[in-house]
Tab-separated table of C-alpha atoms and ligand atoms in Angstrom:
chain	number	residue	atom	x	y	z
Q	1	MET	CA	8.547	-180.447	50.962
Q	2	PRO	CA	10.396	-183.218	52.826
Q	3	ASP	CA	11.271	-182.564	56.461
Q	4	THR	CA	14.715	-181.154	57.231
Q	5	ALA	CA	16.745	-182.521	60.113
Q	6	THR	CA	15.908	-179.307	61.957
Q	7	ASP	CA	12.151	-179.840	61.373
Q	8	LEU	CA	12.446	-183.359	62.707
Q	9	LEU	CA	14.344	-182.171	65.784
Q	10	ALA	CA	11.646	-179.555	66.373
Q	11	ALA	CA	9.003	-182.297	66.279
Q	12	ILE	CA	10.581	-184.016	69.308
Q	13	ALA	CA	11.530	-180.863	71.216
Q	14	ASP	CA	9.026	-181.565	73.994
Q	15	VAL	CA	9.933	-185.188	74.544
Q	16	GLY	CA	12.011	-185.613	77.672
Q	17	ALA	CA	12.444	-181.853	78.143
Q	18	ASP	CA	13.846	-181.584	81.671
Q	19	ARG	CA	12.280	-178.585	83.404
Q	20	ARG	CA	14.389	-179.040	86.550
Q	21	ARG	CA	17.860	-179.491	85.055
Q	22	GLY	CA	17.254	-177.734	81.729
Q	23	GLY	CA	17.860	-179.488	78.426
Q	24	PHE	CA	16.702	-183.059	77.912
Q	25	SER	CA	16.757	-186.194	80.022
Q	26	ARG	CA	16.069	-189.193	77.813
Q	27	HIS	CA	17.506	-192.477	78.988
Q	28	GLY	CA	17.444	-196.015	77.698
Q	29	PHE	CA	13.941	-197.500	77.881
Q	30	ASP	CA	12.538	-194.732	80.066
Q	31	ARG	CA	9.287	-193.002	79.191
Q	32	ALA	CA	10.894	-190.299	77.046
Q	33	GLU	CA	13.116	-192.697	75.145
Q	34	LEU	CA	10.206	-195.073	74.531
Q	35	GLU	CA	8.209	-192.149	73.156
Q	36	LEU	CA	11.104	-191.292	70.845
Q	37	ARG	CA	11.217	-194.904	69.696
Q	38	GLU	CA	7.548	-194.683	68.762
Q	39	TRP	CA	8.196	-191.414	66.976
Q	40	PHE	CA	11.097	-192.968	65.055
Q	41	ALA	CA	9.037	-196.003	64.048
Q	42	ALA	CA	6.243	-193.738	62.784
Q	43	GLU	CA	8.709	-191.580	60.807
Q	44	ALA	CA	10.291	-194.675	59.303
Q	45	LEU	CA	6.952	-196.242	58.398
Q	46	SER	CA	5.761	-193.002	56.817
Q	47	ARG	CA	8.799	-193.374	54.510
Q	48	ASP	CA	8.008	-197.052	53.799
Q	49	LEU	CA	11.106	-198.130	55.690
Q	50	ALA	CA	10.634	-201.518	57.383
Q	51	VAL	CA	11.306	-201.189	61.118
Q	52	ARG	CA	12.855	-203.982	63.174
Q	53	THR	CA	14.024	-203.919	66.764
Q	54	ASP	CA	16.942	-206.272	67.311
Q	55	ARG	CA	17.513	-208.518	70.334
Q	56	ASN	CA	19.345	-205.705	72.136
Q	57	GLY	CA	16.760	-203.003	71.638
Q	58	ASN	CA	18.496	-201.246	68.740
Q	59	MET	CA	16.013	-200.124	66.065
Q	60	TRP	CA	16.699	-200.549	62.345
Q	61	ALA	CA	14.683	-198.917	59.566
Q	62	TRP	CA	15.430	-200.614	56.245
Q	63	TRP	CA	15.390	-199.108	52.780
Q	64	GLY	CA	15.662	-202.318	50.767
Q	65	GLU	CA	15.783	-205.913	51.978
Q	66	PRO	CA	17.915	-206.329	55.113
Q	67	GLY	CA	20.985	-208.133	53.934
Q	68	PRO	CA	24.742	-208.276	53.933
Q	69	ASP	CA	26.860	-205.336	52.884
Q	70	ALA	CA	24.247	-202.788	53.925
Q	71	VAL	CA	25.201	-199.160	54.306
Q	72	VAL	CA	24.048	-198.247	57.798
Q	73	THR	CA	23.724	-194.774	59.237
Q	74	GLY	CA	22.120	-193.361	62.376
Q	75	SER	CA	22.988	-192.594	65.980
Q	76	HIS	CA	21.023	-192.580	69.244
Q	77	LEU	CA	18.018	-190.816	70.766
Q	78	ASP	CA	18.952	-190.984	74.458
Q	79	SER	CA	20.764	-188.130	76.203
Q	80	VAL	CA	22.883	-187.441	79.232
Q	81	PRO	CA	20.911	-186.011	82.190
Q	82	GLY	CA	20.025	-182.456	81.170
Q	83	GLY	CA	21.706	-182.863	77.792
Q	84	GLY	CA	21.471	-180.938	74.553
Q	85	ALA	CA	19.057	-181.427	71.674
Q	86	PHE	CA	21.617	-182.538	69.079
Q	87	ASP	CA	23.902	-185.204	70.574
Q	88	GLY	CA	22.334	-188.317	69.106
Q	89	PRO	CA	19.065	-187.064	67.614
Q	90	LEU	CA	20.874	-185.012	64.944
Q	91	GLY	CA	22.408	-188.226	63.577
Q	92	VAL	CA	19.001	-189.926	63.438
Q	93	THR	CA	17.088	-186.992	61.954
Q	94	ALA	CA	19.867	-186.279	59.449
Q	95	ALA	CA	19.758	-189.927	58.371
Q	96	LEU	CA	15.988	-189.743	57.750
Q	97	ALA	CA	16.404	-186.449	55.891
Q	98	ALA	CA	19.249	-187.936	53.807
Q	99	VAL	CA	16.975	-190.824	52.788
Q	100	ASP	CA	14.349	-188.245	51.754
Q	101	ALA	CA	16.925	-186.277	49.765
Q	102	LEU	CA	18.177	-189.367	47.944
Q	103	ARG	CA	14.668	-190.466	47.102
Q	104	ALA	CA	13.747	-186.981	45.901
Q	105	LYS	CA	16.520	-187.185	43.330
Q	106	GLY	CA	15.419	-190.662	42.245
Q	107	PHE	CA	18.336	-192.573	43.724
Q	108	ARG	CA	17.829	-196.328	44.019
Q	109	PRO	CA	20.318	-198.071	46.293
Q	110	VAL	CA	22.086	-201.140	44.936
Q	111	ARG	CA	23.049	-202.127	48.480
Q	112	PRO	CA	20.421	-201.900	51.249
Q	113	VAL	CA	20.485	-198.815	53.430
Q	114	ALA	CA	19.443	-198.821	57.083
Q	115	VAL	CA	18.868	-196.061	59.608
Q	116	VAL	CA	19.748	-197.349	63.066
Q	117	VAL	CA	18.910	-196.027	66.535
Q	118	PHE	CA	21.236	-197.480	69.150
Q	119	ALA	CA	19.954	-198.014	72.691
Q	120	GLU	CA	21.379	-196.197	75.749
Q	121	GLU	CA	24.419	-194.677	74.044
Q	122	GLU	CA	25.148	-192.263	76.876
Q	123	GLY	CA	24.858	-194.798	79.664
Q	124	GLY	CA	22.779	-192.176	81.478
Q	125	ARG	CA	20.526	-194.784	83.053
Q	126	PHE	CA	22.544	-198.015	83.377
Q	127	GLY	CA	26.042	-196.521	83.580
Q	128	VAL	CA	27.658	-198.206	80.569
Q	129	PRO	CA	27.957	-196.044	77.445
Q	130	CYS	CA	27.154	-197.457	74.011
Q	131	LEU	CA	25.228	-200.248	75.682
Q	132	GLY	CA	23.172	-201.188	72.599
Q	133	SER	CA	26.169	-201.329	70.267
Q	134	ARG	CA	28.311	-203.085	72.885
Q	135	LEU	CA	25.645	-205.772	73.287
Q	136	LEU	CA	25.231	-206.094	69.519
Q	137	THR	CA	28.960	-206.608	68.968
Q	138	GLY	CA	29.622	-208.717	72.061
Q	139	ALA	CA	31.714	-205.994	73.696
Q	140	ILE	CA	29.914	-206.527	77.007
Q	141	ASP	CA	29.069	-209.781	78.749
Q	142	PRO	CA	25.263	-210.156	78.555
Q	143	ASP	CA	25.061	-211.523	82.117
Q	144	ALA	CA	26.865	-208.464	83.435
Q	145	ALA	CA	24.618	-206.255	81.283
Q	146	ARG	CA	21.425	-207.881	82.567
Q	147	ARG	CA	22.541	-207.106	86.120
Q	148	LEU	CA	23.206	-203.397	85.455
Q	149	THR	CA	20.991	-201.312	87.705
Q	150	ASP	CA	19.568	-197.822	87.311
Q	151	PRO	CA	19.471	-195.312	90.204
Q	152	ASP	CA	16.019	-196.639	91.221
Q	153	GLY	CA	17.258	-200.216	91.454
Q	154	VAL	CA	15.644	-201.374	88.183
Q	155	THR	CA	17.868	-203.860	86.354
Q	156	LEU	CA	18.486	-203.720	82.619
Q	157	ALA	CA	16.799	-207.131	82.407
Q	158	GLU	CA	13.674	-205.669	84.007
Q	159	ALA	CA	13.745	-202.529	81.864
Q	160	VAL	CA	14.066	-204.364	78.543
Q	161	SER	CA	11.418	-206.822	79.635
Q	162	ALA	CA	9.022	-203.953	80.401
Q	163	ALA	CA	9.806	-202.630	76.904
Q	164	GLY	CA	8.734	-205.952	75.374
Q	165	LEU	CA	12.170	-207.510	74.781
Q	166	ASP	CA	13.359	-210.877	76.054
Q	167	PRO	CA	16.285	-210.229	78.443
Q	168	ALA	CA	17.535	-213.782	77.893
Q	169	ARG	CA	18.265	-212.838	74.261
Q	170	LEU	CA	20.502	-209.861	75.049
Q	171	GLY	CA	24.019	-210.296	73.698
Q	172	ARG	CA	26.115	-210.532	70.571
Q	173	ASP	CA	23.854	-210.609	67.532
Q	174	ASP	CA	25.812	-212.053	64.631
Q	175	ASP	CA	22.812	-211.948	62.306
Q	176	ALA	CA	22.296	-208.220	62.790
Q	177	LEU	CA	26.026	-207.507	62.694
Q	178	ALA	CA	26.453	-209.500	59.470
Q	179	THR	CA	24.099	-207.139	57.653
Q	180	VAL	CA	26.378	-204.144	58.238
Q	181	GLY	CA	28.840	-203.526	55.432
Q	182	ARG	CA	29.733	-199.979	56.461
Q	183	PHE	CA	28.550	-197.683	59.203
Q	184	VAL	CA	28.502	-193.881	58.926
Q	185	GLU	CA	27.355	-191.842	61.963
Q	186	LEU	CA	26.657	-188.129	61.682
Q	187	HIS	CA	27.044	-186.212	64.938
Q	188	VAL	CA	27.076	-182.674	66.231
Q	189	GLU	CA	30.686	-181.680	66.910
Q	190	GLN	CA	31.466	-181.583	70.632
Q	191	GLY	CA	34.110	-178.914	70.475
Q	192	ARG	CA	35.140	-175.931	68.367
Q	193	GLY	CA	37.314	-177.643	65.767
Q	194	LEU	CA	35.022	-176.850	62.826
Q	195	VAL	CA	34.362	-173.330	64.096
Q	196	ASP	CA	38.083	-172.670	64.103
Q	197	LEU	CA	38.463	-174.171	60.611
Q	198	GLY	CA	35.464	-172.267	59.263
Q	199	ALA	CA	33.944	-175.510	57.925
Q	200	PRO	CA	30.326	-176.664	58.407
Q	201	VAL	CA	31.123	-180.381	58.142
Q	202	GLY	CA	34.138	-182.537	58.975
Q	203	VAL	CA	35.003	-186.196	59.357
Q	204	ALA	CA	36.304	-188.047	62.397
Q	205	GLY	CA	39.876	-189.251	62.640
Q	206	SER	CA	40.053	-190.870	66.055
Q	207	ILE	CA	38.444	-191.223	69.495
Q	208	LEU	CA	40.387	-191.031	72.761
Q	209	ALA	CA	40.705	-194.116	74.937
Q	210	HIS	CA	38.170	-193.704	77.729
Q	211	GLY	CA	36.420	-195.392	80.597
Q	212	ARG	CA	34.385	-195.027	83.751
Q	213	TRP	CA	35.319	-196.103	87.261
Q	214	ARG	CA	33.131	-196.168	90.374
Q	215	PHE	CA	34.766	-195.509	93.744
Q	216	THR	CA	32.731	-196.411	96.816
Q	217	PHE	CA	34.049	-194.870	100.036
Q	218	THR	CA	32.692	-196.328	103.273
Q	219	GLY	CA	32.954	-194.556	106.609
Q	220	GLU	CA	30.562	-194.200	109.523
Q	221	GLY	CA	27.223	-192.483	109.259
Q	222	ASN	CA	26.714	-190.145	112.192
Q	223	HIS	CA	25.351	-186.856	113.498
Q	224	ALA	CA	26.728	-183.635	111.940
Q	225	GLY	CA	26.439	-181.718	115.224
Q	226	ALA	CA	27.081	-184.275	117.920
Q	227	THR	CA	30.114	-186.057	116.435
Q	228	LEU	CA	33.480	-184.523	117.379
Q	229	LEU	CA	35.808	-183.963	114.442
Q	230	GLY	CA	38.325	-186.405	115.842
Q	231	ASP	CA	35.685	-189.126	116.100
Q	232	ARG	CA	34.588	-188.965	112.487
Q	233	ARG	CA	35.118	-191.353	109.613
Q	234	ASP	CA	33.603	-189.185	106.916
Q	235	PRO	CA	33.743	-190.701	103.417
Q	236	MET	CA	33.106	-187.296	101.876
Q	237	LEU	CA	36.708	-186.327	102.676
Q	238	PRO	CA	38.411	-188.952	100.503
Q	239	ALA	CA	35.690	-188.421	97.898
Q	240	SER	CA	36.675	-184.755	97.768
Q	241	ALA	CA	40.355	-185.684	97.595
Q	242	LEU	CA	39.548	-187.833	94.575
Q	243	VAL	CA	37.926	-184.887	92.777
Q	244	LEU	CA	41.049	-182.777	93.260
Q	245	ALA	CA	43.372	-185.665	92.374
Q	246	ALA	CA	41.482	-186.131	89.083
Q	247	ARG	CA	42.358	-182.633	87.901
Q	248	ARG	CA	45.955	-182.974	89.145
Q	249	ALA	CA	46.545	-186.380	87.530
Q	250	ALA	CA	45.044	-185.419	84.177
Q	251	SER	CA	47.106	-182.235	84.007
Q	252	GLN	CA	50.255	-184.387	84.172
Q	253	VAL	CA	49.450	-186.592	81.139
Q	254	ASP	CA	49.415	-184.717	77.867
Q	255	GLY	CA	45.972	-184.529	76.262
Q	256	SER	CA	44.227	-186.511	78.991
Q	257	ARG	CA	41.039	-185.568	80.842
Q	258	ALA	CA	39.549	-186.751	84.124
Q	259	THR	CA	36.141	-185.717	85.370
Q	260	VAL	CA	33.899	-186.325	88.344
Q	261	GLY	CA	30.415	-185.426	87.184
Q	262	ARG	CA	28.491	-187.560	89.615
Q	263	LEU	CA	28.910	-188.056	93.334
Q	264	VAL	CA	26.224	-189.637	95.511
Q	265	PRO	CA	26.400	-189.560	99.309
Q	266	ASN	CA	24.306	-192.073	101.169
Q	267	PRO	CA	21.960	-191.289	102.849
Q	268	GLY	CA	22.477	-187.670	101.737
Q	269	GLY	CA	21.258	-185.325	104.476
Q	270	THR	CA	22.573	-181.852	105.262
Q	271	ASN	CA	22.989	-182.712	108.951
Q	272	VAL	CA	24.204	-186.255	108.352
Q	273	ILE	CA	27.773	-187.515	108.007
Q	274	ALA	CA	27.431	-189.893	105.063
Q	275	SER	CA	28.002	-193.563	105.665
Q	276	THR	CA	29.072	-194.126	102.057
Q	277	VAL	CA	29.848	-191.959	99.039
Q	278	ASP	CA	29.864	-193.226	95.455
Q	279	VAL	CA	32.012	-191.230	93.044
Q	280	TRP	CA	32.101	-191.863	89.300
Q	281	LEU	CA	35.312	-191.018	87.470
Q	282	ASP	CA	35.392	-190.510	83.694
Q	283	ALA	CA	38.992	-190.635	82.425
Q	284	ARG	CA	40.276	-190.288	78.863
Q	285	ALA	CA	43.664	-190.095	77.175
Q	286	ALA	CA	45.363	-190.672	73.845
Q	287	ASP	CA	45.969	-194.331	74.592
Q	288	ALA	CA	45.430	-197.078	77.129
Q	289	ALA	CA	48.725	-196.418	78.906
Q	290	GLY	CA	47.898	-192.740	79.397
Q	291	THR	CA	44.414	-193.542	80.656
Q	292	ARG	CA	45.733	-196.165	83.077
Q	293	ALA	CA	48.416	-193.793	84.349
Q	294	VAL	CA	45.788	-191.162	85.151
Q	295	VAL	CA	43.421	-193.648	86.785
Q	296	ASP	CA	46.230	-195.307	88.776
Q	297	GLU	CA	47.366	-191.982	90.191
Q	298	ILE	CA	43.827	-190.994	91.134
Q	299	THR	CA	43.237	-194.406	92.694
Q	300	ALA	CA	46.413	-194.105	94.784
Q	301	ALA	CA	45.341	-190.661	96.009
Q	302	ALA	CA	41.848	-191.946	96.822
Q	303	ARG	CA	43.215	-194.901	98.796
Q	304	ALA	CA	45.623	-192.699	100.757
Q	305	ALA	CA	42.867	-190.196	101.591
Q	306	ALA	CA	40.508	-192.998	102.609
Q	307	ALA	CA	43.097	-194.528	104.930
Q	308	GLU	CA	43.796	-191.142	106.511
Q	309	GLU	CA	40.097	-190.750	107.374
Q	310	GLY	CA	39.657	-194.343	108.569
Q	311	CYS	CA	37.468	-195.188	105.580
Q	312	SER	CA	37.596	-198.056	103.116
Q	313	VAL	CA	37.319	-197.754	99.351
Q	314	THR	CA	36.443	-200.154	96.541
Q	315	VAL	CA	37.123	-199.381	92.882
Q	316	THR	CA	35.098	-200.883	90.025
Q	317	GLU	CA	35.791	-200.392	86.330
Q	318	GLU	CA	32.348	-199.948	84.817
Q	319	SER	CA	33.398	-199.539	81.190
Q	320	TYR	CA	36.480	-199.068	79.056
Q	321	GLY	CA	37.114	-198.522	75.357
Q	322	ASP	CA	40.524	-198.303	73.728
Q	323	THR	CA	41.600	-195.585	71.297
Q	324	VAL	CA	39.705	-195.786	68.007
Q	325	HIS	CA	41.357	-194.912	64.708
Q	326	PHE	CA	38.625	-194.840	62.102
Q	327	ASP	CA	39.163	-196.874	58.931
Q	328	ALA	CA	41.592	-194.734	56.927
Q	329	GLY	CA	40.195	-195.830	53.569
Q	330	LEU	CA	36.608	-194.944	54.451
Q	331	ARG	CA	37.701	-191.731	56.204
Q	332	ASP	CA	39.576	-190.555	53.118
Q	333	PHE	CA	36.802	-191.712	50.783
Q	334	THR	CA	34.301	-189.745	52.887
Q	335	ALA	CA	36.474	-186.639	53.079
Q	336	ASP	CA	37.069	-186.756	49.307
Q	337	ALA	CA	33.361	-187.268	48.584
Q	338	LEU	CA	32.774	-184.060	50.517
Q	339	GLY	CA	35.343	-182.112	48.557
Q	340	GLY	CA	38.130	-182.415	51.108
Q	341	ALA	CA	36.332	-182.138	54.466
Q	342	PRO	CA	38.761	-181.770	57.384
Q	343	ALA	CA	39.440	-184.749	59.689
Q	344	LEU	CA	39.190	-184.133	63.424
Q	345	PRO	CA	40.031	-186.173	66.501
Q	346	THR	CA	37.398	-186.317	69.230
Q	347	GLY	CA	37.366	-186.884	72.950
Q	348	ALA	CA	33.761	-188.107	72.887
Q	349	GLY	CA	32.677	-191.724	72.677
Q	350	HIS	CA	30.250	-192.965	70.007
Q	351	ASP	CA	28.526	-196.141	68.834
Q	352	ALA	CA	30.647	-195.673	65.691
Q	353	GLY	CA	33.681	-196.282	67.906
Q	354	ILE	CA	32.262	-199.637	68.965
Q	355	LEU	CA	31.244	-200.626	65.412
Q	356	ALA	CA	34.703	-199.631	64.146
Q	357	ALA	CA	36.209	-202.796	65.624
Q	358	HIS	CA	33.966	-204.866	63.324
Q	359	VAL	CA	33.212	-202.986	60.101
Q	360	PRO	CA	34.655	-200.011	58.219
Q	361	THR	CA	33.156	-197.041	60.017
Q	362	ALA	CA	33.202	-193.301	59.496
Q	363	MET	CA	31.768	-190.254	61.226
Q	364	LEU	CA	30.652	-186.875	59.976
Q	365	PHE	CA	30.668	-183.911	62.347
Q	366	VAL	CA	28.439	-180.843	62.028
Q	367	ARG	CA	29.769	-177.508	63.283
Q	368	ASN	CA	28.659	-176.483	66.775
Q	369	PRO	CA	29.055	-172.712	67.240
Q	370	THR	CA	29.015	-172.910	71.027
Q	371	GLY	CA	31.493	-175.787	71.162
Q	372	VAL	CA	29.439	-176.989	74.147
Q	373	SER	CA	27.969	-180.486	74.377
Q	374	HIS	CA	26.271	-182.622	77.052
Q	375	ALA	CA	24.573	-179.386	78.142
Q	376	PRO	CA	21.646	-177.299	76.920
Q	377	ALA	CA	23.949	-174.835	75.090
Q	378	GLU	CA	24.855	-177.523	72.539
Q	379	PHE	CA	23.818	-176.178	69.133
Q	380	ALA	CA	24.011	-176.450	65.352
Q	381	GLU	CA	22.610	-173.885	62.921
Q	382	ALA	CA	19.849	-175.102	60.586
Q	383	ALA	CA	22.069	-174.314	57.576
Q	384	ASP	CA	24.885	-176.458	58.979
Q	385	CYS	CA	22.481	-179.303	59.766
Q	386	ALA	CA	21.301	-179.070	56.151
Q	387	ALA	CA	24.922	-179.161	54.966
Q	388	GLY	CA	25.381	-182.260	57.131
Q	389	VAL	CA	22.374	-183.906	55.473
Q	390	VAL	CA	23.726	-183.130	52.007
Q	391	ALA	CA	27.104	-184.530	53.036
Q	392	LEU	CA	25.556	-187.669	54.503
Q	393	ALA	CA	23.372	-188.195	51.436
Q	394	THR	CA	26.426	-187.812	49.195
Q	395	VAL	CA	28.351	-190.428	51.165
Q	396	LEU	CA	25.382	-192.836	51.303
Q	397	GLU	CA	24.823	-192.448	47.566
Q	398	ARG	CA	28.456	-193.280	46.799
Q	399	LEU	CA	28.517	-196.223	49.173
Q	400	ALA	CA	25.121	-197.721	48.358
Q	401	GLY	CA	24.991	-196.933	44.628
C	501	LIG	C1	29.446	-189.818	75.170
C	501	LIG	O1	29.077	-188.878	74.484
C	501	LIG	C2	30.700	-189.782	75.868
C	501	LIG	O2	31.703	-189.369	75.271
C	501	LIG	O3	30.719	-190.106	77.046
C	502	LIG	MN1	27.108	-187.792	74.186
C	503	LIG	MN1	26.263	-189.022	70.849
């Protein structure tokens, strides 16, 4: 019996399990992600798929000779800190299971098929989401990428070098990109759209515009007991004002979201007034104008609060991606192949969103009964994962046959 996607997920359930946060912490080129890469290579080789790692650390497992017009599927194996088991790995395991299913029925692809694992999709280590696909497509300057630093001060250049890649070769990879004729990513749904529709599988319509901004507030480090309130320049105050402004600003722009999920005071002691506070803002809206409006309002509030406390603030855009509308032809073809699967918009970013600017791209979503994602409660029933595999195999067969 070939492995199901659920079997394959079970096989990696210990890798990167985060006992402190719960869920999984698997980040680009860290120990857990490297172990998953080895696991993926072994699974691919056991299926006689030829494994290649491209210049940017993305892994490709080829069924057929790598060549132009390939039908590529896959996702990522990294997670957010304390993330769920499905975001990313379901797309990889479903792709392997779809290859098994197609082979079991004797299908022989006319066009090559590849299963891809993109590097550091969540940006959980180096801060920029979809890093592997951005590098592949030239959507990030390789010099800027090489300088990205993880929380321990390790640069991306150092991390890829330790993983056996040449950091000088990071950057747009026209040879790899030219092989991709179409890209189809299967993903756990990150909301309750399919639950509400009563459908196990859907297709993606669009992705919100979204980006990340780092605010660094600088005040004066000092003693929590000995410093009079009037003498303080505490950067935690404007940082807190930013958190509240994010909710306020997003509630004024229809359909937008703004989140502070990470805030780091330096040096970070209970009895210490911080000298600096870094705050990361994630903002999303239907389009660029909406996103900018939200970020501009939050920035204005942060600057005003900083000035009031005698602090300074710098703002750095760490990543941005415009609204994605998936290729209508491939979306409709995919939905029709699945007997009229519903199309859903999503607020989550994906490598498919990056690839969509270069090749016809589609996404399949698998129902998530909790509607939760980026947290341990993220879930998909085995039967729905199996339905996702059947759907993916159907689409691959039509595209590659
Ligand atoms: C990734 O899943 C994101 O939407 O940030
Ligand atoms: Mn994610
Ligand atoms: Mn994902």
